[in-house]
Amino acid sequence: METGVSFHPEGPLSPDSEQQLVRQMVAGDEEAIRALYARFGRPVYTLGLRLLGSREAAEELTQDVFLTAWRKGSRYDPARGRLSTWLMTIAHNMAIDRLRHDHGTGRPAIVLLDDLTEPSLTDQEDQLADRETARRALAWLSPTERLLLARAYFHGWTAREIAETDGIPLGTVKTRLRTALIKLRKFEADHARVVARTADGVLE
Amino acid sequence: MTCGQVRERLSEHALGLLSEGEASAIERHLEWCGGCRKEFGELQEGLAALAMGLPPASPPASLEARVVARVTTAAGRRPATVSPRRRGRAVAGMALAAVLTAVLAVGWAVAEHRRAGNAEARMVGFETQLKSLQALVDQFGGRQAPLRPRAGAAAGSGFAVLIHLEDQPDMAIVEVLLPNESEMPYTVRLRDDQGQTRLSFQLEPTNNGTLALLYRTDRDLRHVVRVQVLDGADVEVLSGDVQPLASPR
C-alpha cells in the first residue's frame, strides 16, 4: 500500500500500543497519525462511502473522523474497547448524523463501490481475514436479521422506518434488532477467544 | 432510567438510531453503570467488526495527506512533509461525475415512492428509474441488458448497464427488484465471450426496496457479454445478454 510510512497495517496491536498511538496522535505526532491512517483510513472511508454514497462525502467524513479522534483522544480508554471499535463507532455516529441532517435531500439509492487501486498482498490478506470474520459473523444470523442489520447499520433506517416499510409492529423490529446484535456479540466473543488463543500460541 | 429500561434501548443506541434526547439519557446512565457499559461495549464491538469487514473501497491517495494536515494543524504542528501522492491515472472527470449525479438523482426521485410502502409503488418507481437510466445510457453510449428470470424461477426483474468512457475506469450498474429477498446475498457475475467471469460483486439493499450496486473498476469490462444474478445458494435467478461493443476502443 502506498502510505510512505514505516508502520505496516498488519497484525493486532496490544492495548498498550493502541493507547500509545492515540497519545502520540493527540500530541500531533505525524508518524502516529500516518500509522493510524494506514490501519483505519480505508475502513473509515469504506464505511463512509457505504453510508453516504459519494466519494466526496466519504473523504470529508474520513478527515472529520480523524479530527474528532484527535479531539476525543485524551478520553480514549483501552479498557472500554479496542481502538478499531472506538474509531469505527465515531465514524458510524458521524455518518448517521450526516444522513439524518441531509434527510431532506434523500439517501443514495445505489451503493457505490470501486477497486481503483490494487492493495498490496499483505493488505489484501488482512482484509480478507476481516471480511471472512464478518462473513462468518453474518452467517450466524437469519436472512431476515441480516437484512434488518444492513438497513439499520448501513442505511441508518430507524426502527420506526423499518416497521412502517415492512408493515410489522415497532416492538417486533426492536426485538429482532436486539436478537441480531446479541447473536453478533456472541460470535464476536467466541472469535475474540480464538484470536487470543492464537496470539498466545505465537507468543509461546 | 433503570438498567432494564437502558438495556431495552442499547441495541438501537449502538446502531445510532435513537433521538438525541434518548441517546444522552442512555449516555448519562452508561457514565456510572459498569454493567450496562460492558454490554454496550460488546454490542459496539460486534458492529465495528461488521464495518471492518466490508469489502474495502479505495480512498484517493491524497486523502492521507489531507488527514495528516488537518490533525497536525489542529494540534498546532505543521506537517513535516506535504506529499500528496498523485495517482498515475486520471481520476473521475466531468462526464463521470455527471453519470453518478444523474443516477443518484434518479434514485432519490424513486425514494419518494418508497414512502408509499407497497409493492406496486416500488414497481412503478423501479420502472421510472429504468426509463431514466435508459436515457442516460443513450447519452453516454453505455451497453445495457434487461435482466429476466430463468424459466421456472420466481418472478423478478432488473437491469444492468456497462459504461466505458475514454480514460475512465469502466463502470457496471446493476439494479434488481426481487419478490423474495430472503436468499441474500445476491451476487452479480459479469462474463465475457469466453464464459470467463470478469467481475463479480454482491448487491446491496437500497432505500427503494431494490438491490443495487454501482461498481467502478480498473478491470476491462469491454468483453463482457453476459450478466448473471445468483442467489445465496449460487443459483441463477436473473440474467441477460449485453450487446458486444461495435468496435474496439
PDB file of C-alpha atoms in Angstrom, chain A residues 33-102:
ATOM      1  CA  ILE A  33      -1.289   9.923  12.542  1.00  0.00           C
ATOM      2  CA  ARG A  34       0.052   8.178   9.460  1.00  0.00           C
ATOM      3  CA  ALA A  35       0.177   4.855  11.302  1.00  0.00           C
ATOM      4  CA  LEU A  36      -3.440   5.251  12.408  1.00  0.00           C
ATOM      5  CA  TYR A  37      -4.474   6.249   8.917  1.00  0.00           C
ATOM      6  CA  ALA A  38      -2.646   3.251   7.440  1.00  0.00           C
ATOM      7  CA  ARG A  39      -4.678   0.939   9.667  1.00  0.00           C
ATOM      8  CA  PHE A  40      -8.046   2.620   9.753  1.00  0.00           C
ATOM      9  CA  GLY A  41      -8.185   5.137   6.896  1.00  0.00           C
ATOM     10  CA  ARG A  42      -9.535   2.630   4.412  1.00  0.00           C
ATOM     11  CA  PRO A  43     -12.197   1.045   6.695  1.00  0.00           C
ATOM     12  CA  VAL A  44     -13.411   4.502   7.791  1.00  0.00           C
ATOM     13  CA  TYR A  45     -13.584   5.670   4.168  1.00  0.00           C
ATOM     14  CA  THR A  46     -15.343   2.427   3.139  1.00  0.00           C
ATOM     15  CA  LEU A  47     -17.967   2.834   5.851  1.00  0.00           C
ATOM     16  CA  GLY A  48     -18.451   6.482   4.850  1.00  0.00           C
ATOM     17  CA  LEU A  49     -18.907   5.513   1.207  1.00  0.00           C
ATOM     18  CA  ARG A  50     -21.352   2.788   2.162  1.00  0.00           C
ATOM     19  CA  LEU A  51     -23.463   5.087   4.317  1.00  0.00           C
ATOM     20  CA  LEU A  52     -23.212   8.383   2.456  1.00  0.00           C
ATOM     21  CA  GLY A  53     -22.948   7.069  -1.088  1.00  0.00           C
ATOM     22  CA  SER A  54     -20.484   9.564  -2.550  1.00  0.00           C
ATOM     23  CA  ARG A  55     -16.714   9.681  -2.655  1.00  0.00           C
ATOM     24  CA  GLU A  56     -16.640  13.361  -1.724  1.00  0.00           C
ATOM     25  CA  ALA A  57     -18.784  12.778   1.360  1.00  0.00           C
ATOM     26  CA  ALA A  58     -16.692   9.747   2.336  1.00  0.00           C
ATOM     27  CA  GLU A  59     -13.459  11.748   2.010  1.00  0.00           C
ATOM     28  CA  GLU A  60     -14.836  14.591   4.083  1.00  0.00           C
ATOM     29  CA  LEU A  61     -16.103  12.147   6.694  1.00  0.00           C
ATOM     30  CA  THR A  62     -12.707  10.427   6.921  1.00  0.00           C
ATOM     31  CA  GLN A  63     -10.967  13.738   7.626  1.00  0.00           C
ATOM     32  CA  ASP A  64     -13.562  14.692  10.225  1.00  0.00           C
ATOM     33  CA  VAL A  65     -13.386  11.284  11.926  1.00  0.00           C
ATOM     34  CA  PHE A  66      -9.627  11.565  12.421  1.00  0.00           C
ATOM     35  CA  LEU A  67     -10.002  15.133  13.651  1.00  0.00           C
ATOM     36  CA  THR A  68     -12.693  14.010  16.128  1.00  0.00           C
ATOM     37  CA  ALA A  69     -10.470  11.123  17.214  1.00  0.00           C
ATOM     38  CA  TRP A  70      -7.731  13.678  17.882  1.00  0.00           C
ATOM     39  CA  ARG A  71     -10.171  15.838  19.910  1.00  0.00           C
ATOM     40  CA  LYS A  72     -11.536  12.909  21.932  1.00  0.00           C
ATOM     41  CA  GLY A  73      -8.233  11.053  22.056  1.00  0.00           C
ATOM     42  CA  SER A  74      -7.381  12.006  25.632  1.00  0.00           C
ATOM     43  CA  ARG A  75     -10.576  10.231  26.734  1.00  0.00           C
ATOM     44  CA  TYR A  76      -9.770   7.018  24.836  1.00  0.00           C
ATOM     45  CA  ASP A  77      -9.664   4.148  27.331  1.00  0.00           C
ATOM     46  CA  PRO A  78      -8.400   0.774  26.032  1.00  0.00           C
ATOM     47  CA  ALA A  79     -10.202  -0.933  28.923  1.00  0.00           C
ATOM     48  CA  ARG A  80     -13.503   0.075  27.340  1.00  0.00           C
ATOM     49  CA  GLY A  81     -12.805  -1.487  23.971  1.00  0.00           C
ATOM     50  CA  ARG A  82     -10.438  -1.880  21.082  1.00  0.00           C
ATOM     51  CA  LEU A  83      -9.180   1.065  19.068  1.00  0.00           C
ATOM     52  CA  SER A  84     -10.932  -0.234  15.933  1.00  0.00           C
ATOM     53  CA  THR A  85     -14.259  -0.278  17.801  1.00  0.00           C
ATOM     54  CA  TRP A  86     -13.708   3.233  19.149  1.00  0.00           C
ATOM     55  CA  LEU A  87     -12.816   4.671  15.728  1.00  0.00           C
ATOM     56  CA  MET A  88     -15.493   2.814  13.774  1.00  0.00           C
ATOM     57  CA  THR A  89     -18.103   3.911  16.331  1.00  0.00           C
ATOM     58  CA  ILE A  90     -17.037   7.545  15.865  1.00  0.00           C
ATOM     59  CA  ALA A  91     -17.191   7.059  12.089  1.00  0.00           C
ATOM     60  CA  HIS A  92     -20.614   5.401  12.168  1.00  0.00           C
ATOM     61  CA  ASN A  93     -22.114   8.002  14.516  1.00  0.00           C
ATOM     62  CA  MET A  94     -20.821  10.890  12.412  1.00  0.00           C
ATOM     63  CA  ALA A  95     -22.064   9.317   9.182  1.00  0.00           C
ATOM     64  CA  ILE A  96     -25.525   8.631  10.659  1.00  0.00           C
ATOM     65  CA  ASP A  97     -25.680  12.245  11.903  1.00  0.00           C
ATOM     66  CA  ARG A  98     -24.993  13.416   8.358  1.00  0.00           C
ATOM     67  CA  LEU A  99     -27.627  11.090   6.923  1.00  0.00           C
ATOM     68  CA  ARG A 100     -30.160  12.479   9.401  1.00  0.00           C
ATOM     69  CA  HIS A 101     -29.095  16.036   8.667  1.00  0.00           C
ATOM     70  CA  ASP A 102     -29.338  15.516   4.910  1.00  0.00           C
TER      71      ASP A 102
END
